[in-house]
Amino acid sequence: MAKLYGAGALYHGNGSLEELKNIKGERVVIVTGKGSAVRNGSLKRTEEILSEMGLSYKVFDGVEADPSINTVRNGAAFMEEFQPDWIIGLGGTSSIDAAKAMWAVYEHPDLTFEQMATPFGIPALRNKARFVAIPSTSGTGTETTSLAVITDTEKGVKYPLASHELQPDLAILDGDLCKSMPAHVTANTGMDALTHSIEAYTSNIDDNYADVFAKGSIELIFANLKKACEDPENGVVRQNMHDASALAGYAFTNSWLGIVHSMAHQMGGVFGIPHGRANALALPNVMRYNSKVTNRFEDLAKVLGKATTADFIEAVENLKKDIHVPASIREYGIEKEAWMKEVHRMAEHAFQDVCTSFNPRKTSVEDLEKLYIALYEGEKVDF
């Protein structure tokens, strides 16, 4: 017997932020970042809705691009003082992921980060508060998933926190909130969503529901991502990408991910490469690597009217070119000596990443090193 995981309830469509009026409670903490929620007006409208409903609220803002353990602790202390019964993660992925981790520590003050970073190590939540996710970027699908990524800044390592307790009770997908995203962010987040769908479909967990979500997301991304980069004010395209991101989230929260994400977590933690861009850099070679043990990429090729795995990989690479995503670490601007110095350490941490256990092909530190080395010049590898 299997259970379908995802957000408790989901509203989607342009203008759906108004559905926030459905929550019932007394006190709310809004967790947000350094400005996007102000620029796109979502913070102001969220505050207006809460005021209209007679709810008390406070805002914890300034969450950084890669939320740290210290930010999580500070946010949990902020919540402990105010005692909210609802927590809203509003803005980009970092805001929502940070809010999820704050929620866990708020409910369990003695919970250590080491416990949180253990797969499924977060105890039962919802004893104090419930959670709303309102994303303003279309990529991670965190609004529908059991994951949050938090950075240990002292070690320079990103840790995926994995627990079905972290699934939001309510997700609101309003494409209007994405119109302020610049093209490079749209490209990065779109490639993140594509990677989620591809890794979910080819993981070592077989799930019919995840498969359908993944294929639907891939179809939407190829039809809309380039347009979203070129025409950011197009509400239909923005909503389609928002929906694609959520579908990808449903896919991977039920069948998990693979070593593209394991590698990307380290590239972000060590070199600060945006997560979606790191995924985009690693994705083609990992597809070649995994194609040795699975024919599932051929199924995805058919979604695009293609015939073979090679055709599908080429389509992914062409999409990257169309949206101006770099093809190599060198092109991204990192010095080769600095990159090579960190390859072994990144490979070791990537091997230990929870996502690695769901990769269709069993890997090794040595294989991950080869993949990292090939990334520097954008070299195609096939082993």
mmCIF file of C-alpha atoms in Angstrom:
data_model
loop_
_atom_site.group_PDB
_atom_site.id
_atom_site.type_symbol
_atom_site.label_atom_id
_atom_site.label_comp_id
_atom_site.label_asym_id
_atom_site.label_seq_id
_atom_site.Cartn_x
_atom_site.Cartn_y
_atom_site.Cartn_z
ATOM 1 C CA MET A 1 0.000 0.000 0.000
ATOM 2 C CA ALA A 2 1.306 3.463 -0.887
ATOM 3 C CA LYS A 3 0.371 6.974 0.177
ATOM 4 C CA LEU A 4 0.374 10.019 -2.107
ATOM 5 C CA TYR A 5 2.328 12.865 -0.518
ATOM 6 C CA GLY A 6 2.035 16.572 -1.218
ATOM 7 C CA ALA A 7 0.519 19.795 0.095
ATOM 8 C CA GLY A 8 -2.631 19.339 2.162
ATOM 9 C CA ALA A 9 -4.556 21.741 -0.082
ATOM 10 C CA LEU A 10 -3.491 23.693 -3.141
ATOM 11 C CA TYR A 11 -4.960 26.727 -4.864
ATOM 12 C CA HIS A 12 -3.573 27.799 -8.219
ATOM 13 C CA GLY A 13 -4.255 30.467 -10.802
ATOM 14 C CA ASN A 14 -3.583 34.139 -11.321
ATOM 15 C CA GLY A 15 -4.985 36.036 -8.337
ATOM 16 C CA SER A 16 -5.189 32.966 -6.103
ATOM 17 C CA LEU A 17 -3.367 34.774 -3.276
ATOM 18 C CA GLU A 18 -6.862 35.804 -2.193
ATOM 19 C CA GLU A 19 -7.455 32.190 -1.107
ATOM 20 C CA LEU A 20 -5.351 32.977 1.951
ATOM 21 C CA LYS A 21 -8.659 34.166 3.390
ATOM 22 C CA ASN A 22 -9.531 30.505 4.000
ATOM 23 C CA ILE A 23 -7.233 30.055 6.986
ATOM 24 C CA LYS A 24 -8.660 30.175 10.506
ATOM 25 C CA GLY A 25 -6.462 31.136 13.427
ATOM 26 C CA GLU A 26 -5.238 33.912 15.707
ATOM 27 C CA ARG A 27 -1.543 34.675 15.174
ATOM 28 C CA VAL A 28 0.595 34.414 12.039
ATOM 29 C CA VAL A 29 4.316 34.751 11.365
ATOM 30 C CA ILE A 30 5.260 35.614 7.789
ATOM 31 C CA VAL A 31 8.777 34.509 6.811
ATOM 32 C CA THR A 32 10.172 36.251 3.756
ATOM 33 C CA GLY A 33 13.393 37.314 2.046
ATOM 34 C CA LYS A 34 15.227 40.490 1.241
ATOM 35 C CA GLY A 35 12.855 42.275 -1.080
ATOM 36 C CA SER A 36 11.060 40.253 -3.789
ATOM 37 C CA ALA A 37 7.861 39.990 -1.751
ATOM 38 C CA VAL A 38 7.955 43.763 -1.310
ATOM 39 C CA ARG A 39 8.658 44.437 -4.990
ATOM 40 C CA ASN A 40 5.897 42.211 -6.315
ATOM 41 C CA GLY A 41 3.382 43.448 -3.746
ATOM 42 C CA SER A 42 2.694 40.028 -2.244
ATOM 43 C CA LEU A 43 3.836 40.974 1.269
ATOM 44 C CA LYS A 44 1.611 44.042 1.335
ATOM 45 C CA ARG A 45 -1.408 42.102 0.068
ATOM 46 C CA THR A 46 -0.759 39.241 2.506
ATOM 47 C CA GLU A 47 -0.660 41.707 5.382
ATOM 48 C CA GLU A 48 -3.866 43.338 4.141
ATOM 49 C CA ILE A 49 -5.654 39.971 3.992
ATOM 50 C CA LEU A 50 -4.554 39.010 7.493
ATOM 51 C CA SER A 51 -5.679 42.408 8.799
ATOM 52 C CA GLU A 52 -9.038 42.075 7.047
ATOM 53 C CA MET A 53 -9.479 38.713 8.786
ATOM 54 C CA GLY A 54 -8.606 40.178 12.193
ATOM 55 C CA LEU A 55 -5.476 38.039 12.615
ATOM 56 C CA SER A 56 -2.419 39.292 14.494
ATOM 57 C CA TYR A 57 0.788 38.903 12.528
ATOM 58 C CA LYS A 58 4.501 39.629 12.571
ATOM 59 C CA VAL A 59 7.039 39.538 9.752
ATOM 60 C CA PHE A 60 10.443 37.833 9.958
ATOM 61 C CA ASP A 61 12.246 39.192 6.916
ATOM 62 C CA GLY A 62 15.724 39.246 5.453
ATOM 63 C CA VAL A 63 16.141 35.496 4.835
ATOM 64 C CA GLU A 64 19.308 35.152 2.740
ATOM 65 C CA ALA A 65 19.637 33.363 -0.603
ATOM 66 C CA ASP A 66 20.980 30.169 0.997
ATOM 67 C CA PRO A 67 19.353 30.158 4.445
ATOM 68 C CA SER A 68 21.751 29.243 7.227
ATOM 69 C CA ILE A 69 21.393 27.332 10.449
ATOM 70 C CA ASN A 70 21.704 30.620 12.359
ATOM 71 C CA THR A 71 18.830 32.165 10.397
ATOM 72 C CA VAL A 72 16.705 29.134 11.218
ATOM 73 C CA ARG A 73 17.479 29.436 14.917
ATOM 74 C CA ASN A 74 16.791 33.178 14.938
ATOM 75 C CA GLY A 75 13.485 32.646 13.181
ATOM 76 C CA ALA A 76 12.449 29.895 15.588
ATOM 77 C CA ALA A 77 13.231 32.185 18.544
ATOM 78 C CA PHE A 78 11.124 34.898 16.896
ATOM 79 C CA MET A 79 8.240 32.422 16.637
ATOM 80 C CA GLU A 80 8.689 31.201 20.198
ATOM 81 C CA GLU A 81 8.169 34.745 21.430
ATOM 82 C CA PHE A 82 5.052 35.404 19.308
ATOM 83 C CA GLN A 83 3.531 31.879 19.447
ATOM 84 C CA PRO A 84 1.886 31.742 15.997
ATOM 85 C CA ASP A 85 -0.654 29.102 15.080
ATOM 86 C CA TRP A 86 0.077 29.683 11.368
ATOM 87 C CA ILE A 87 3.432 30.155 9.637
ATOM 88 C CA ILE A 88 3.572 31.564 6.108
ATOM 89 C CA GLY A 89 6.627 31.041 3.928
ATOM 90 C CA LEU A 90 6.332 33.828 1.352
ATOM 91 C CA GLY A 91 8.675 34.510 -1.571
ATOM 92 C CA GLY A 92 11.479 32.518 -3.130
ATOM 93 C CA THR A 93 12.526 29.017 -2.228
ATOM 94 C CA SER A 94 14.925 30.206 0.453
ATOM 95 C CA SER A 95 12.135 31.909 2.391
ATOM 96 C CA ILE A 96 9.892 28.845 2.278
ATOM 97 C CA ASP A 97 12.685 26.378 3.102
ATOM 98 C CA ALA A 98 13.854 28.548 6.006
ATOM 99 C CA ALA A 99 10.287 28.832 7.272
ATOM 100 C CA LYS A 100 9.892 25.047 7.179
ATOM 101 C CA ALA A 101 13.044 24.529 9.250
ATOM 102 C CA MET A 102 12.043 27.325 11.676
ATOM 103 C CA TRP A 103 8.678 25.608 12.084
ATOM 104 C CA ALA A 104 10.378 22.350 13.090
ATOM 105 C CA VAL A 105 12.586 24.059 15.701
ATOM 106 C CA TYR A 106 9.676 26.191 16.970
ATOM 107 C CA GLU A 107 7.681 23.024 17.662
ATOM 108 C CA HIS A 108 10.700 21.119 19.006
ATOM 109 C CA PRO A 109 13.140 23.607 20.607
ATOM 110 C CA ASP A 110 15.596 20.878 21.607
ATOM 111 C CA LEU A 111 15.847 19.513 18.071
ATOM 112 C CA THR A 112 19.442 19.702 16.845
ATOM 113 C CA PHE A 113 20.434 20.392 13.274
ATOM 114 C CA GLU A 114 22.141 16.989 13.168
ATOM 115 C CA GLN A 115 18.808 15.354 13.991
ATOM 116 C CA MET A 116 17.014 17.445 11.390
ATOM 117 C CA ALA A 117 19.564 16.517 8.730
ATOM 118 C CA THR A 118 19.016 12.802 9.371
ATOM 119 C CA PRO A 119 16.592 11.403 6.778
ATOM 120 C CA PHE A 120 13.075 11.604 8.230
ATOM 121 C CA GLY A 121 14.526 12.750 11.553
ATOM 122 C CA ILE A 122 11.996 15.517 12.213
ATOM 123 C CA PRO A 123 9.332 14.580 14.797
ATOM 124 C CA ALA A 124 5.606 15.167 14.296
ATOM 125 C CA LEU A 125 4.683 18.797 13.667
ATOM 126 C CA ARG A 126 1.372 20.702 13.825
ATOM 127 C CA ASN A 127 1.156 20.650 17.617
ATOM 128 C CA LYS A 128 1.672 24.426 17.672
ATOM 129 C CA ALA A 129 1.205 25.677 14.127
ATOM 130 C CA ARG A 130 0.292 24.859 10.567
ATOM 131 C CA PHE A 131 2.093 25.977 7.442
ATOM 132 C CA VAL A 132 1.275 27.936 4.278
ATOM 133 C CA ALA A 133 3.658 28.138 1.303
ATOM 134 C CA ILE A 134 3.271 31.006 -1.171
ATOM 135 C CA PRO A 135 6.092 30.866 -3.751
ATOM 136 C CA SER A 136 7.125 33.767 -5.962
ATOM 137 C CA THR A 137 9.539 31.677 -8.050
ATOM 138 C CA SER A 138 8.722 28.673 -10.243
ATOM 139 C CA GLY A 139 11.319 26.001 -9.663
ATOM 140 C CA THR A 140 11.818 24.049 -6.490
ATOM 141 C CA GLY A 141 8.251 22.962 -5.894
ATOM 142 C CA THR A 142 8.955 23.347 -2.180
ATOM 143 C CA GLU A 143 5.318 24.338 -1.746
ATOM 144 C CA THR A 144 4.334 20.705 -2.370
ATOM 145 C CA THR A 145 7.332 18.803 -1.024
ATOM 146 C CA SER A 146 8.803 17.140 2.028
ATOM 147 C CA LEU A 147 12.159 18.899 1.674
ATOM 148 C CA ALA A 148 13.984 22.023 2.795
ATOM 149 C CA VAL A 149 17.611 22.871 2.024
ATOM 150 C CA ILE A 150 19.626 24.621 4.746
ATOM 151 C CA THR A 151 23.297 25.660 4.608
ATOM 152 C CA ASP A 152 25.928 25.074 7.263
ATOM 153 C CA THR A 153 27.985 28.189 6.528
ATOM 154 C CA GLU A 154 30.896 27.042 8.718
ATOM 155 C CA LYS A 155 31.326 23.812 6.739
ATOM 156 C CA GLY A 156 30.208 25.250 3.401
ATOM 157 C CA VAL A 157 27.747 22.386 2.942
ATOM 158 C CA LYS A 158 24.071 22.398 1.976
ATOM 159 C CA TYR A 159 21.914 19.859 3.780
ATOM 160 C CA PRO A 160 18.565 18.663 2.417
ATOM 161 C CA LEU A 161 16.155 18.160 5.309
ATOM 162 C CA ALA A 162 13.821 15.336 4.314
ATOM 163 C CA SER A 163 10.629 14.617 6.228
ATOM 164 C CA HIS A 164 7.006 14.269 5.215
ATOM 165 C CA GLU A 165 6.238 16.401 8.281
ATOM 166 C CA LEU A 166 7.520 19.402 6.296
ATOM 167 C CA GLN A 167 4.760 19.265 3.696
ATOM 168 C CA PRO A 168 2.745 22.489 3.741
ATOM 169 C CA ASP A 169 -0.851 22.351 4.884
ATOM 170 C CA LEU A 170 -1.768 24.897 2.233
ATOM 171 C CA ALA A 171 0.001 25.952 -0.983
ATOM 172 C CA ILE A 172 -0.996 28.990 -3.035
ATOM 173 C CA LEU A 173 0.347 29.171 -6.597
ATOM 174 C CA ASP A 174 -0.338 32.633 -7.972
ATOM 175 C CA GLY A 175 1.528 33.190 -11.236
ATOM 176 C CA ASP A 176 1.122 36.950 -10.891
ATOM 177 C CA LEU A 177 3.739 36.878 -8.116
ATOM 178 C CA CYS A 178 6.406 35.695 -10.564
ATOM 179 C CA LYS A 179 6.307 38.582 -13.004
ATOM 180 C CA SER A 180 9.116 40.434 -11.217
ATOM 181 C CA MET A 181 11.562 37.533 -11.699
ATOM 182 C CA PRO A 182 14.433 38.502 -14.019
ATOM 183 C CA ALA A 183 15.187 36.240 -16.977
ATOM 184 C CA HIS A 184 18.236 34.550 -15.428
ATOM 185 C CA VAL A 185 16.267 33.620 -12.300
ATOM 186 C CA THR A 186 13.394 32.349 -14.439
ATOM 187 C CA ALA A 187 15.891 30.220 -16.370
ATOM 188 C CA ASN A 188 17.572 28.819 -13.265
ATOM 189 C CA THR A 189 14.352 27.995 -11.451
ATOM 190 C CA GLY A 190 12.828 26.491 -14.585
ATOM 191 C CA MET A 191 15.801 24.163 -15.000
ATOM 192 C CA ASP A 192 15.434 23.194 -11.351
ATOM 193 C CA ALA A 193 11.833 22.129 -11.990
ATOM 194 C CA LEU A 194 12.882 20.209 -15.103
ATOM 195 C CA THR A 195 15.579 18.394 -13.139
ATOM 196 C CA HIS A 196 13.050 17.464 -10.449
ATOM 197 C CA SER A 197 10.768 15.877 -13.009
ATOM 198 C CA ILE A 198 13.523 13.998 -14.823
ATOM 199 C CA GLU A 199 15.093 12.657 -11.623
ATOM 200 C CA ALA A 200 11.712 11.764 -10.142
ATOM 201 C CA TYR A 201 10.733 9.791 -13.241
ATOM 202 C CA THR A 202 14.040 7.909 -13.376
ATOM 203 C CA SER A 203 14.562 7.315 -9.638
ATOM 204 C CA ASN A 204 14.659 3.823 -8.163
ATOM 205 C CA ILE A 205 11.160 4.261 -6.724
ATOM 206 C CA ASP A 206 8.347 3.208 -9.041
ATOM 207 C CA ASP A 207 5.224 5.329 -8.559
ATOM 208 C CA ASN A 208 2.475 5.744 -11.160
ATOM 209 C CA TYR A 209 1.267 9.057 -9.730
ATOM 210 C CA ALA A 210 4.754 10.544 -9.641
ATOM 211 C CA ASP A 211 5.274 9.431 -13.253
ATOM 212 C CA VAL A 212 2.199 11.315 -14.454
ATOM 213 C CA PHE A 213 3.134 14.451 -12.520
ATOM 214 C CA ALA A 214 6.679 14.318 -13.922
ATOM 215 C CA LYS A 215 5.607 13.916 -17.547
ATOM 216 C CA GLY A 216 3.034 16.700 -17.237
ATOM 217 C CA SER A 217 5.616 19.022 -15.745
ATOM 218 C CA ILE A 218 8.174 18.283 -18.480
ATOM 219 C CA GLU A 219 5.600 18.996 -21.194
ATOM 220 C CA LEU A 220 4.689 22.346 -19.596
ATOM 221 C CA ILE A 221 8.327 23.364 -19.101
ATOM 222 C CA PHE A 222 9.362 22.750 -22.702
ATOM 223 C CA ALA A 223 6.273 24.623 -23.902
ATOM 224 C CA ASN A 224 6.620 27.629 -21.583
ATOM 225 C CA LEU A 225 10.085 28.201 -20.080
ATOM 226 C CA LYS A 226 11.655 29.993 -23.057
ATOM 227 C CA LYS A 227 8.551 32.192 -23.371
ATOM 228 C CA ALA A 228 8.653 33.006 -19.651
ATOM 229 C CA CYS A 229 12.257 34.194 -19.983
ATOM 230 C CA GLU A 230 11.439 36.343 -23.009
ATOM 231 C CA ASP A 231 8.016 37.689 -21.963
ATOM 232 C CA PRO A 232 7.947 37.963 -18.150
ATOM 233 C CA GLU A 233 4.627 39.846 -18.054
ATOM 234 C CA ASN A 234 2.763 37.015 -19.810
ATOM 235 C CA GLY A 235 0.419 35.819 -17.059
ATOM 236 C CA VAL A 236 -0.572 32.598 -18.820
ATOM 237 C CA VAL A 237 3.019 31.491 -19.302
ATOM 238 C CA ARG A 238 3.953 32.468 -15.755
ATOM 239 C CA GLN A 239 1.076 30.439 -14.327
ATOM 240 C CA ASN A 240 1.968 27.468 -16.523
ATOM 241 C CA MET A 241 5.525 27.507 -15.153
ATOM 242 C CA HIS A 242 4.219 27.855 -11.600
ATOM 243 C CA ASP A 243 2.006 24.814 -12.164
ATOM 244 C CA ALA A 244 4.892 22.900 -13.757
ATOM 245 C CA SER A 245 7.005 23.568 -10.683
ATOM 246 C CA ALA A 246 4.305 22.260 -8.358
ATOM 247 C CA LEU A 247 3.714 19.166 -10.492
ATOM 248 C CA ALA A 248 7.449 18.447 -10.374
ATOM 249 C CA GLY A 249 7.288 18.878 -6.605
ATOM 250 C CA TYR A 250 4.486 16.334 -6.338
ATOM 251 C CA ALA A 251 6.541 13.980 -8.507
ATOM 252 C CA PHE A 252 9.731 14.063 -6.499
ATOM 253 C CA THR A 253 8.175 14.158 -3.058
ATOM 254 C CA ASN A 254 6.719 10.752 -3.936
ATOM 255 C CA SER A 255 9.659 9.216 -5.803
ATOM 256 C CA TRP A 256 12.596 11.379 -4.696
ATOM 257 C CA LEU A 257 15.621 12.594 -6.638
ATOM 258 C CA GLY A 258 19.117 11.503 -7.664
ATOM 259 C CA ILE A 259 22.740 12.532 -7.966
ATOM 260 C CA VAL A 260 22.127 15.674 -10.018
ATOM 261 C CA HIS A 261 20.749 17.154 -6.822
ATOM 262 C CA SER A 262 23.433 15.568 -4.672
ATOM 263 C CA MET A 263 26.059 17.274 -6.833
ATOM 264 C CA ALA A 264 24.184 20.572 -7.028
ATOM 265 C CA HIS A 265 23.846 20.842 -3.247
ATOM 266 C CA GLN A 266 27.633 20.829 -2.946
ATOM 267 C CA MET A 267 28.192 23.211 -5.855
ATOM 268 C CA GLY A 268 25.907 25.673 -4.133
ATOM 269 C CA GLY A 269 27.379 25.186 -0.679
ATOM 270 C CA VAL A 270 31.020 25.498 -1.766
ATOM 271 C CA PHE A 271 30.875 27.913 -4.713
ATOM 272 C CA GLY A 272 27.536 29.665 -4.289
ATOM 273 C CA ILE A 273 26.238 28.511 -7.669
ATOM 274 C CA PRO A 274 22.450 29.039 -7.741
ATOM 275 C CA HIS A 275 20.726 25.715 -7.222
ATOM 276 C CA GLY A 276 18.814 25.597 -10.499
ATOM 277 C CA ARG A 277 21.908 26.549 -12.480
ATOM 278 C CA ALA A 278 23.965 23.894 -10.692
ATOM 279 C CA ASN A 279 21.324 21.321 -11.610
ATOM 280 C CA ALA A 280 21.342 22.486 -15.213
ATOM 281 C CA LEU A 281 25.129 22.136 -15.386
ATOM 282 C CA ALA A 282 25.149 18.578 -14.029
ATOM 283 C CA LEU A 283 21.975 17.242 -15.650
ATOM 284 C CA PRO A 284 23.064 16.139 -19.187
ATOM 285 C CA ASN A 285 26.073 14.094 -18.079
ATOM 286 C CA VAL A 286 24.160 12.476 -15.234
ATOM 287 C CA MET A 287 21.469 11.486 -17.732
ATOM 288 C CA ARG A 288 24.144 9.858 -19.885
ATOM 289 C CA TYR A 289 25.562 8.154 -16.792
ATOM 290 C CA ASN A 290 22.187 6.839 -15.621
ATOM 291 C CA SER A 291 21.069 5.764 -19.092
ATOM 292 C CA LYS A 292 23.390 2.757 -18.732
ATOM 293 C CA VAL A 293 20.949 1.187 -16.271
ATOM 294 C CA THR A 294 17.513 2.522 -17.262
ATOM 295 C CA ASN A 295 15.521 3.051 -20.443
ATOM 296 C CA ARG A 296 13.164 5.508 -18.733
ATOM 297 C CA PHE A 297 14.671 8.467 -20.599
ATOM 298 C CA GLU A 298 13.143 7.049 -23.787
ATOM 299 C CA ASP A 299 9.692 7.464 -22.216
ATOM 300 C CA LEU A 300 10.478 11.129 -21.571
ATOM 301 C CA ALA A 301 11.706 11.562 -25.137
ATOM 302 C CA LYS A 302 8.257 10.498 -26.336
ATOM 303 C CA VAL A 303 6.678 13.313 -24.289
ATOM 304 C CA LEU A 304 8.508 15.704 -26.639
ATOM 305 C CA GLY A 305 7.790 13.669 -29.771
ATOM 306 C CA LYS A 306 11.351 12.313 -29.786
ATOM 307 C CA ALA A 307 12.520 8.729 -30.159
ATOM 308 C CA THR A 308 15.681 8.091 -28.160
ATOM 309 C CA THR A 309 17.524 8.955 -24.976
ATOM 310 C CA ALA A 310 20.101 10.843 -27.040
ATOM 311 C CA ASP A 311 17.280 12.903 -28.584
ATOM 312 C CA PHE A 312 15.956 13.791 -25.150
ATOM 313 C CA ILE A 313 19.366 14.812 -23.822
ATOM 314 C CA GLU A 314 19.883 16.962 -26.919
ATOM 315 C CA ALA A 315 16.508 18.630 -26.315
ATOM 316 C CA VAL A 316 17.548 19.459 -22.744
ATOM 317 C CA GLU A 317 20.851 20.920 -23.935
ATOM 318 C CA ASN A 318 19.093 22.976 -26.613
ATOM 319 C CA LEU A 319 16.659 24.359 -24.044
ATOM 320 C CA LYS A 320 19.617 25.403 -21.884
ATOM 321 C CA LYS A 321 21.114 27.265 -24.835
ATOM 322 C CA ASP A 322 17.799 28.933 -25.636
ATOM 323 C CA ILE A 323 17.531 30.359 -22.115
ATOM 324 C CA HIS A 324 21.250 31.260 -21.876
ATOM 325 C CA VAL A 325 22.311 28.851 -19.134
ATOM 326 C CA PRO A 326 26.117 28.313 -19.081
ATOM 327 C CA ALA A 327 27.343 24.963 -20.368
ATOM 328 C CA SER A 328 30.414 24.703 -18.110
ATOM 329 C CA ILE A 329 31.883 25.773 -14.790
ATOM 330 C CA ARG A 330 34.585 27.677 -16.677
ATOM 331 C CA GLU A 331 31.913 29.630 -18.519
ATOM 332 C CA TYR A 332 30.296 30.386 -15.173
ATOM 333 C CA GLY A 333 33.524 32.109 -14.132
ATOM 334 C CA ILE A 334 35.162 29.860 -11.532
ATOM 335 C CA GLU A 335 38.942 29.331 -11.732
ATOM 336 C CA LYS A 336 39.992 25.780 -12.588
ATOM 337 C CA GLU A 337 42.448 25.502 -9.703
ATOM 338 C CA ALA A 338 39.784 26.477 -7.193
ATOM 339 C CA TRP A 339 37.331 23.986 -8.711
ATOM 340 C CA MET A 340 39.753 21.057 -8.797
ATOM 341 C CA LYS A 341 40.812 21.716 -5.220
ATOM 342 C CA GLU A 342 37.241 21.043 -4.040
ATOM 343 C CA VAL A 343 36.275 18.172 -6.345
ATOM 344 C CA HIS A 344 37.090 15.335 -3.947
ATOM 345 C CA ARG A 345 35.413 16.983 -0.958
ATOM 346 C CA MET A 346 32.291 17.758 -3.004
ATOM 347 C CA ALA A 347 32.190 14.174 -4.285
ATOM 348 C CA GLU A 348 32.435 12.781 -0.754
ATOM 349 C CA HIS A 349 29.592 14.973 0.515
ATOM 350 C CA ALA A 350 27.488 14.303 -2.582
ATOM 351 C CA PHE A 351 27.915 10.564 -2.064
ATOM 352 C CA GLN A 352 26.524 10.959 1.471
ATOM 353 C CA ASP A 353 23.574 13.096 0.327
ATOM 354 C CA VAL A 354 20.147 11.511 0.901
ATOM 355 C CA CYS A 355 19.302 11.977 -2.797
ATOM 356 C CA THR A 356 22.107 9.620 -3.840
ATOM 357 C CA SER A 357 20.305 6.620 -2.388
ATOM 358 C CA PHE A 358 17.441 7.114 -4.862
ATOM 359 C CA ASN A 359 19.606 7.379 -7.994
ATOM 360 C CA PRO A 360 18.827 4.599 -10.497
ATOM 361 C CA ARG A 361 22.521 3.722 -10.902
ATOM 362 C CA LYS A 362 24.594 2.925 -7.853
ATOM 363 C CA THR A 363 27.421 5.401 -7.782
ATOM 364 C CA SER A 364 30.726 5.943 -6.006
ATOM 365 C CA VAL A 365 32.875 8.831 -4.861
ATOM 366 C CA GLU A 366 35.171 8.121 -7.821
ATOM 367 C CA ASP A 367 32.301 8.337 -10.325
ATOM 368 C CA LEU A 368 31.102 11.586 -8.791
ATOM 369 C CA GLU A 369 34.622 12.991 -9.052
ATOM 370 C CA LYS A 370 34.680 12.163 -12.770
ATOM 371 C CA LEU A 371 31.354 13.917 -13.250
ATOM 372 C CA TYR A 372 32.537 17.003 -11.366
ATOM 373 C CA ILE A 373 35.805 17.156 -13.326
ATOM 374 C CA ALA A 374 33.956 16.916 -16.659
ATOM 375 C CA LEU A 375 31.737 19.817 -15.623
ATOM 376 C CA TYR A 376 34.597 22.280 -15.604
ATOM 377 C CA GLU A 377 34.960 22.436 -19.400
ATOM 378 C CA GLY A 378 31.471 21.147 -20.125
ATOM 379 C CA GLU A 379 32.953 17.911 -21.449
ATOM 380 C CA LYS A 380 30.523 15.136 -22.384
ATOM 381 C CA VAL A 381 31.224 11.938 -20.471
ATOM 382 C CA ASP A 382 29.862 8.469 -21.058
ATOM 383 C CA PHE A 383 31.005 5.763 -18.660
#
